[in-house]
PDB file of C-alpha atoms in Angstrom:
ATOM      1  CA  GLY A   1      91.201  34.638 103.705  1.00 76.00           C
ATOM      2  CA  GLN A   2      91.519  32.447 106.740  1.00 80.00           C
ATOM      3  CA  GLN A   3      90.950  34.155 110.078  1.00 90.00           C
ATOM      4  CA  VAL A   4      91.849  32.868 113.518  1.00 95.00           C
ATOM      5  CA  MET A   5      90.281  34.560 116.514  1.00 96.00           C
ATOM      6  CA  GLN A   6      91.260  34.154 120.134  1.00 97.00           C
ATOM      7  CA  ILE A   7      89.380  35.075 123.273  1.00 97.00           C
ATOM      8  CA  PRO A   8      89.817  36.558 125.727  1.00 97.00           C
ATOM      9  CA  GLN A   9      92.379  39.178 124.738  1.00 96.00           C
ATOM     10  CA  TYR A  10      93.487  39.565 128.356  1.00 97.00           C
ATOM     11  CA  GLN A  11      93.150  37.399 131.439  1.00 97.00           C
ATOM     12  CA  HIS A  12      94.223  38.328 134.940  1.00 97.00           C
ATOM     13  CA  VAL A  13      94.216  35.561 137.523  1.00 98.00           C
ATOM     14  CA  GLN A  14      95.409  34.966 141.032  1.00 98.00           C
ATOM     15  CA  GLU A  15      98.104  32.352 141.386  1.00 98.00           C
ATOM     16  CA  GLY A  16      96.425  28.978 141.804  1.00 98.00           C
ATOM     17  CA  GLU A  17      93.370  29.830 139.703  1.00 98.00           C
ATOM     18  CA  ASP A  18      92.684  28.107 136.397  1.00 98.00           C
ATOM     19  CA  PHE A  19      92.947  29.772 132.976  1.00 98.00           C
ATOM     20  CA  THR A  20      91.434  28.972 129.601  1.00 98.00           C
ATOM     21  CA  THR A  21      91.910  30.566 126.183  1.00 98.00           C
ATOM     22  CA  TYR A  22      89.793  29.748 123.151  1.00 98.00           C
ATOM     23  CA  CYS A  23      90.690  29.767 119.487  1.00 98.00           C
ATOM     24  CA  ASN A  24      88.232  29.794 116.567  1.00 97.00           C
ATOM     25  CA  SER A  25      88.984  29.522 112.877  1.00 95.00           C
ATOM     26  CA  SER A  26      86.823  30.718 110.005  1.00 92.00           C
ATOM     27  CA  THR A  27      87.817  27.604 108.034  1.00 91.00           C
ATOM     28  CA  THR A  28      88.470  23.947 108.779  1.00 92.00           C
ATOM     29  CA  LEU A  29      92.047  23.350 109.822  1.00 92.00           C
ATOM     30  CA  SER A  30      94.410  20.525 109.008  1.00 90.00           C
ATOM     31  CA  ASN A  31      96.183  21.087 112.296  1.00 91.00           C
ATOM     32  CA  ILE A  32      96.665  23.689 114.984  1.00 94.00           C
ATOM     33  CA  GLN A  33      99.714  24.680 116.984  1.00 95.00           C
ATOM     34  CA  TRP A  34     100.031  26.570 120.253  1.00 98.00           C
ATOM     35  CA  TYR A  35     102.885  28.909 121.146  1.00 98.00           C
ATOM     36  CA  LYS A  36     103.850  30.853 124.264  1.00 98.00           C
ATOM     37  CA  GLN A  37     105.617  34.189 124.128  1.00 98.00           C
ATOM     38  CA  ARG A  38     107.095  35.526 127.350  1.00 97.00           C
ATOM     39  CA  PRO A  39     107.247  39.318 127.777  1.00 94.00           C
ATOM     40  CA  GLY A  40     110.108  40.583 125.616  1.00 92.00           C
ATOM     41  CA  GLY A  41     110.668  37.149 124.124  1.00 95.00           C
ATOM     42  CA  HIS A  42     109.842  35.228 121.003  1.00 96.00           C
ATOM     43  CA  PRO A  43     107.147  32.581 120.411  1.00 97.00           C
ATOM     44  CA  VAL A  44     108.041  29.125 121.677  1.00 97.00           C
ATOM     45  CA  PHE A  45     106.246  26.031 120.428  1.00 96.00           C
ATOM     46  CA  LEU A  46     104.081  24.214 122.949  1.00 97.00           C
ATOM     47  CA  ILE A  47     102.156  21.563 121.031  1.00 96.00           C
ATOM     48  CA  GLN A  48     100.495  20.526 117.777  1.00 94.00           C
ATOM     49  CA  LEU A  49      97.043  18.967 117.442  1.00 95.00           C
ATOM     50  CA  VAL A  50      96.092  17.110 114.292  1.00 91.00           C
ATOM     51  CA  LYS A  51      93.135  14.806 114.876  1.00 93.00           C
ATOM     52  CA  SER A  52      89.509  15.757 115.305  1.00 95.00           C
ATOM     53  CA  GLY A  53      88.604  15.777 119.011  1.00 97.00           C
ATOM     54  CA  GLU A  54      92.225  15.313 120.050  1.00 97.00           C
ATOM     55  CA  VAL A  55      93.182  16.069 123.659  1.00 98.00           C
ATOM     56  CA  LYS A  56      96.780  16.385 124.790  1.00 98.00           C
ATOM     57  CA  LYS A  57      98.198  17.163 128.207  1.00 98.00           C
ATOM     58  CA  GLN A  58     101.498  18.638 129.292  1.00 97.00           C
ATOM     59  CA  LYS A  59     101.683  18.686 133.083  1.00 97.00           C
ATOM     60  CA  ARG A  60      99.178  21.439 134.061  1.00 98.00           C
ATOM     61  CA  LEU A  61      98.329  22.329 130.438  1.00 98.00           C
ATOM     62  CA  THR A  62      95.480  20.637 128.537  1.00 98.00           C
ATOM     63  CA  PHE A  63      94.982  21.238 124.828  1.00 98.00           C
ATOM     64  CA  GLN A  64      91.860  20.308 122.860  1.00 98.00           C
ATOM     65  CA  PHE A  65      91.034  20.286 119.155  1.00 97.00           C
ATOM     66  CA  GLY A  66      87.365  20.516 118.272  1.00 97.00           C
ATOM     67  CA  GLU A  67      85.438  17.775 116.502  1.00 96.00           C
ATOM     68  CA  ALA A  68      84.936  19.997 113.469  1.00 95.00           C
ATOM     69  CA  LYS A  69      88.624  21.030 113.504  1.00 94.00           C
ATOM     70  CA  LYS A  70      87.649  24.700 113.598  1.00 95.00           C
ATOM     71  CA  ASN A  71      88.274  25.463 117.237  1.00 97.00           C
ATOM     72  CA  SER A  72      90.725  24.693 119.983  1.00 98.00           C
ATOM     73  CA  SER A  73      91.370  25.523 123.603  1.00 98.00           C
ATOM     74  CA  LEU A  74      94.216  25.676 126.074  1.00 98.00           C
ATOM     75  CA  HIS A  75      93.477  25.164 129.761  1.00 98.00           C
ATOM     76  CA  ILE A  76      96.003  25.732 132.533  1.00 98.00           C
ATOM     77  CA  THR A  77      95.231  24.254 135.935  1.00 98.00           C
ATOM     78  CA  ALA A  78      96.436  26.043 139.060  1.00 98.00           C
ATOM     79  CA  THR A  79      98.371  28.831 137.378  1.00 98.00           C
ATOM     80  CA  GLN A  80     101.831  29.799 138.549  1.00 98.00           C
ATOM     81  CA  THR A  81     103.742  33.045 138.057  1.00 97.00           C
ATOM     82  CA  THR A  82     105.895  31.239 135.509  1.00 97.00           C
ATOM     83  CA  ASP A  83     102.814  30.901 133.267  1.00 98.00           C
ATOM     84  CA  VAL A  84     102.831  34.640 132.569  1.00 98.00           C
ATOM     85  CA  GLY A  85     102.984  35.462 128.869  1.00 98.00           C
ATOM     86  CA  THR A  86     100.967  35.594 125.668  1.00 98.00           C
ATOM     87  CA  TYR A  87      99.480  32.363 124.357  1.00 98.00           C
ATOM     88  CA  PHE A  88      98.933  32.106 120.604  1.00 98.00           C
ATOM     89  CA  CYS A  89      97.102  29.520 118.613  1.00 98.00           C
ATOM     90  CA  ALA A  90      98.143  29.120 114.986  1.00 96.00           C
ATOM     91  CA  GLY A  91      96.031  27.243 112.506  1.00 93.00           C
ATOM     92  CA  ARG A  92      97.021  25.674 109.236  1.00 89.00           C
ATOM     93  CA  ALA A  93      94.431  25.283 106.508  1.00 82.00           C
ATOM     94  CA  GLY A  94      94.401  22.066 104.550  1.00 71.00           C
ATOM     95  CA  GLY A  95      95.132  21.667 100.874  1.00 63.00           C
ATOM     96  CA  THR A  96      98.886  21.953 100.474  1.00 57.00           C
ATOM     97  CA  SER A  97     101.932  20.739 102.324  1.00 54.00           C
ATOM     98  CA  TYR A  98     103.116  24.329 102.421  1.00 62.00           C
ATOM     99  CA  GLY A  99      99.972  25.697 104.057  1.00 72.00           C
ATOM    100  CA  LYS A 100     100.912  28.708 106.123  1.00 83.00           C
ATOM    101  CA  LEU A 101     100.184  29.127 109.797  1.00 89.00           C
ATOM    102  CA  THR A 102      97.706  31.860 110.624  1.00 93.00           C
ATOM    103  CA  PHE A 103      98.207  33.134 114.156  1.00 96.00           C
ATOM    104  CA  GLY A 104      95.485  34.404 116.416  1.00 97.00           C
ATOM    105  CA  GLN A 105      95.984  37.729 118.162  1.00 97.00           C
ATOM    106  CA  GLY A 106      96.890  35.964 121.388  1.00 97.00           C
ATOM    107  CA  THR A 107      95.673  35.949 124.984  1.00 98.00           C
ATOM    108  CA  ILE A 108      97.812  37.864 127.446  1.00 98.00           C
ATOM    109  CA  LEU A 109      97.923  36.085 130.803  1.00 98.00           C
ATOM    110  CA  THR A 110      98.999  37.840 133.967  1.00 98.00           C
ATOM    111  CA  VAL A 111      99.244  35.944 137.240  1.00 97.00           C
ATOM    112  CA  HIS A 112      99.144  37.782 140.548  1.00 96.00           C
ATOM    113  CA  PRO A 113     101.069  36.073 143.356  1.00 92.00           C
TER     114      PRO A 113
ATOM    115  CA  GLU B   1     120.854  23.707 121.853  1.00 77.00           C
ATOM    116  CA  ALA B   2     120.661  25.009 118.284  1.00 87.00           C
ATOM    117  CA  GLU B   3     118.928  28.342 117.832  1.00 94.00           C
ATOM    118  CA  VAL B   4     117.788  30.634 115.054  1.00 97.00           C
ATOM    119  CA  ALA B   5     120.072  33.661 114.888  1.00 98.00           C
ATOM    120  CA  GLN B   6     118.928  37.132 113.862  1.00 98.00           C
ATOM    121  CA  SER B   7     120.678  40.464 113.566  1.00 98.00           C
ATOM    122  CA  PRO B   8     120.495  43.205 114.404  1.00 98.00           C
ATOM    123  CA  ARG B   9     118.358  42.868 117.517  1.00 97.00           C
ATOM    124  CA  TYR B  10     117.284  46.498 117.318  1.00 98.00           C
ATOM    125  CA  LYS B  11     117.200  48.962 114.443  1.00 98.00           C
ATOM    126  CA  ILE B  12     116.159  52.594 114.459  1.00 98.00           C
ATOM    127  CA  THR B  13     115.871  54.311 111.121  1.00 97.00           C
ATOM    128  CA  GLU B  14     114.248  57.300 109.540  1.00 97.00           C
ATOM    129  CA  LYS B  15     111.455  56.938 107.056  1.00 96.00           C
ATOM    130  CA  SER B  16     112.547  56.604 103.431  1.00 97.00           C
ATOM    131  CA  GLN B  17     115.782  54.897 104.476  1.00 98.00           C
ATOM    132  CA  ALA B  18     116.667  51.318 103.583  1.00 98.00           C
ATOM    133  CA  VAL B  19     116.999  48.622 106.228  1.00 98.00           C
ATOM    134  CA  ALA B  20     118.048  44.977 106.090  1.00 98.00           C
ATOM    135  CA  PHE B  21     117.620  42.117 108.518  1.00 98.00           C
ATOM    136  CA  TRP B  22     119.549  38.873 108.571  1.00 98.00           C
ATOM    137  CA  CYS B  23     118.514  35.409 109.705  1.00 98.00           C
ATOM    138  CA  ASP B  24     120.470  32.185 110.092  1.00 97.00           C
ATOM    139  CA  PRO B  25     118.143  29.233 110.689  1.00 96.00           C
ATOM    140  CA  ILE B  26     118.944  26.105 112.621  1.00 95.00           C
ATOM    141  CA  SER B  27     121.383  23.973 110.633  1.00 93.00           C
ATOM    142  CA  GLY B  28     119.596  21.583 108.331  1.00 90.00           C
ATOM    143  CA  HIS B  29     116.241  23.338 108.464  1.00 92.00           C
ATOM    144  CA  ALA B  30     114.958  23.563 104.925  1.00 90.00           C
ATOM    145  CA  THR B  31     111.990  25.829 105.565  1.00 91.00           C
ATOM    146  CA  LEU B  32     112.481  29.434 106.624  1.00 94.00           C
ATOM    147  CA  TYR B  33     109.851  32.021 107.446  1.00 95.00           C
ATOM    148  CA  TRP B  34     109.826  35.770 107.953  1.00 98.00           C
ATOM    149  CA  TYR B  35     107.049  37.139 110.131  1.00 98.00           C
ATOM    150  CA  ARG B  36     106.064  40.653 111.164  1.00 98.00           C
ATOM    151  CA  GLN B  37     104.607  41.087 114.633  1.00 98.00           C
ATOM    152  CA  ILE B  38     102.953  44.376 115.496  1.00 96.00           C
ATOM    153  CA  LEU B  39     102.721  45.071 119.216  1.00 92.00           C
ATOM    154  CA  GLY B  40      99.687  43.350 120.698  1.00 91.00           C
ATOM    155  CA  GLN B  41      99.091  41.102 117.704  1.00 95.00           C
ATOM    156  CA  GLY B  42     100.121  37.670 116.531  1.00 96.00           C
ATOM    157  CA  PRO B  43     102.900  37.082 114.016  1.00 97.00           C
ATOM    158  CA  GLU B  44     101.877  37.607 110.389  1.00 96.00           C
ATOM    159  CA  LEU B  45     103.681  35.631 107.695  1.00 95.00           C
ATOM    160  CA  LEU B  46     105.528  37.781 105.165  1.00 97.00           C
ATOM    161  CA  VAL B  47     107.417  35.144 103.189  1.00 96.00           C
ATOM    162  CA  GLN B  48     108.140  31.418 103.332  1.00 94.00           C
ATOM    163  CA  PHE B  49     111.127  29.707 101.702  1.00 94.00           C
ATOM    164  CA  GLN B  50     111.620  26.053 100.930  1.00 91.00           C
ATOM    165  CA  ASP B  51     115.389  25.808 100.474  1.00 92.00           C
ATOM    166  CA  GLU B  52     116.149  28.750  98.157  1.00 93.00           C
ATOM    167  CA  SER B  53     112.681  28.954  96.623  1.00 93.00           C
ATOM    168  CA  VAL B  54     109.838  31.209  97.700  1.00 94.00           C
ATOM    169  CA  VAL B  55     106.699  29.158  98.322  1.00 90.00           C
ATOM    170  CA  ASP B  56     104.491  31.906  99.766  1.00 91.00           C
ATOM    171  CA  ASP B  57     104.986  35.655  99.580  1.00 94.00           C
ATOM    172  CA  SER B  58     101.351  36.606  99.206  1.00 92.00           C
ATOM    173  CA  GLN B  59     101.480  38.971 102.219  1.00 93.00           C
ATOM    174  CA  LEU B  60     104.817  40.577 101.348  1.00 96.00           C
ATOM    175  CA  PRO B  61     104.438  44.235 100.267  1.00 95.00           C
ATOM    176  CA  LYS B  62     106.555  43.754  97.179  1.00 94.00           C
ATOM    177  CA  ASP B  63     106.750  47.427  96.291  1.00 96.00           C
ATOM    178  CA  ARG B  64     109.065  47.987  99.247  1.00 97.00           C
ATOM    179  CA  PHE B  65     109.938  44.601 100.757  1.00 98.00           C
ATOM    180  CA  SER B  66     112.236  41.961  99.314  1.00 98.00           C
ATOM    181  CA  ALA B  67     113.594  38.702 100.681  1.00 98.00           C
ATOM    182  CA  GLU B  68     116.191  36.281  99.486  1.00 97.00           C
ATOM    183  CA  ARG B  69     117.758  33.015 100.525  1.00 96.00           C
ATOM    184  CA  LEU B  70     120.312  32.574  97.777  1.00 88.00           C
ATOM    185  CA  LYS B  71     122.060  29.417  98.954  1.00 90.00           C
ATOM    186  CA  GLY B  72     119.143  27.965 100.841  1.00 87.00           C
ATOM    187  CA  VAL B  73     120.722  28.652 104.213  1.00 93.00           C
ATOM    188  CA  ASP B  74     120.670  32.164 105.671  1.00 96.00           C
ATOM    189  CA  SER B  75     118.254  34.820 104.528  1.00 98.00           C
ATOM    190  CA  THR B  76     117.944  38.587 104.254  1.00 98.00           C
ATOM    191  CA  LEU B  77     114.797  40.701 104.436  1.00 98.00           C
ATOM    192  CA  LYS B  78     115.042  44.225 103.077  1.00 98.00           C
ATOM    193  CA  ILE B  79     112.749  47.226 103.279  1.00 98.00           C
ATOM    194  CA  GLN B  80     113.276  50.163 100.946  1.00 97.00           C
ATOM    195  CA  PRO B  81     112.042  52.751 101.623  1.00 97.00           C
ATOM    196  CA  ALA B  82     110.956  52.269 105.227  1.00 97.00           C
ATOM    197  CA  GLU B  83     107.656  53.832 106.295  1.00 97.00           C
ATOM    198  CA  LEU B  84     106.360  54.742 109.750  1.00 97.00           C
ATOM    199  CA  GLY B  85     103.920  51.832 109.626  1.00 96.00           C
ATOM    200  CA  ASP B  86     106.757  49.348 109.259  1.00 97.00           C
ATOM    201  CA  SER B  87     107.677  49.737 112.933  1.00 98.00           C
ATOM    202  CA  ALA B  88     107.290  46.233 114.344  1.00 98.00           C
ATOM    203  CA  MET B  89     109.161  43.126 115.442  1.00 98.00           C
ATOM    204  CA  TYR B  90     110.472  41.068 112.530  1.00 98.00           C
ATOM    205  CA  LEU B  91     110.748  37.419 113.429  1.00 98.00           C
ATOM    206  CA  CYS B  92     112.508  34.662 111.561  1.00 98.00           C
ATOM    207  CA  ALA B  93     111.571  31.032 112.087  1.00 96.00           C
ATOM    208  CA  SER B  94     112.622  27.701 110.664  1.00 95.00           C
ATOM    209  CA  THR B  95     111.358  24.142 110.545  1.00 91.00           C
ATOM    210  CA  GLN B  96     113.088  20.874 109.990  1.00 84.00           C
ATOM    211  CA  GLY B  97     112.706  19.061 106.717  1.00 67.00           C
ATOM    212  CA  GLY B  98     110.511  19.848 103.765  1.00 57.00           C
ATOM    213  CA  ALA B  99     107.075  19.529 105.305  1.00 54.00           C
ATOM    214  CA  SER B 100     105.733  22.548 107.066  1.00 54.00           C
ATOM    215  CA  TYR B 101     103.809  20.467 109.584  1.00 66.00           C
ATOM    216  CA  ASN B 102     106.580  20.598 112.111  1.00 82.00           C
ATOM    217  CA  GLU B 103     107.046  23.030 114.943  1.00 90.00           C
ATOM    218  CA  GLN B 104     108.539  26.377 114.077  1.00 93.00           C
ATOM    219  CA  PHE B 105     111.619  27.570 115.927  1.00 95.00           C
ATOM    220  CA  PHE B 106     111.688  31.334 116.232  1.00 97.00           C
ATOM    221  CA  GLY B 107     114.673  33.613 116.499  1.00 98.00           C
ATOM    222  CA  PRO B 108     114.858  36.513 118.982  1.00 98.00           C
ATOM    223  CA  GLY B 109     113.629  38.974 116.361  1.00 98.00           C
ATOM    224  CA  THR B 110     114.675  42.399 115.143  1.00 98.00           C
ATOM    225  CA  ARG B 111     112.726  45.292 116.595  1.00 97.00           C
ATOM    226  CA  LEU B 112     112.434  48.027 113.981  1.00 98.00           C
ATOM    227  CA  THR B 113     111.529  51.587 114.858  1.00 98.00           C
ATOM    228  CA  VAL B 114     110.922  53.983 111.980  1.00 98.00           C
ATOM    229  CA  LEU B 115     111.036  57.672 112.906  1.00 97.00           C
TER     230      LEU B 115
END
């Protein structure tokens, strides 16, 4: 079955440093979504990427979808303590309109003030 | 702002007992999902409903788990009998409309501890 891997598993940064998490799928994806889960909270949708090579920005966050639609990345510029949490990518395989999302195991980000 | 409601928030049970979780999706959301999230891992889909119909339950352990969404609105997930390995967070999510390409809105989850 489809597998989605994320690296790194953990990332500790000083406030102001940049952060990047990478997501790789074993199969070609129709689209990919990113979610953030704060400690003790539930996943919250950040963005969806659909097109090959797509790049989207949300303030300090930059999301990329690979040309082959098998990988993606999330980059945060100048981290803040409010960025703390676990970042999940979730890929959807093509083929059906009901294709399920397969979540990666997440990258836990801690930011030291 | 509309939210997905889940209850209970926490459940402690002994193994071999039955447990049930309830989810009320955002009004008008046709697609409803139940996920299991083990600590330190990403959510894993258990079952997906489109209105009252199951469209994917391939990862649902059907010998002990059951889910229903009788009127296509709220949903119940049941485990009988519970096992130690079922301890996890059970998340419900919903999406607007029939296509599953939209963002998923998650509820606060039910944290299950099986003793």
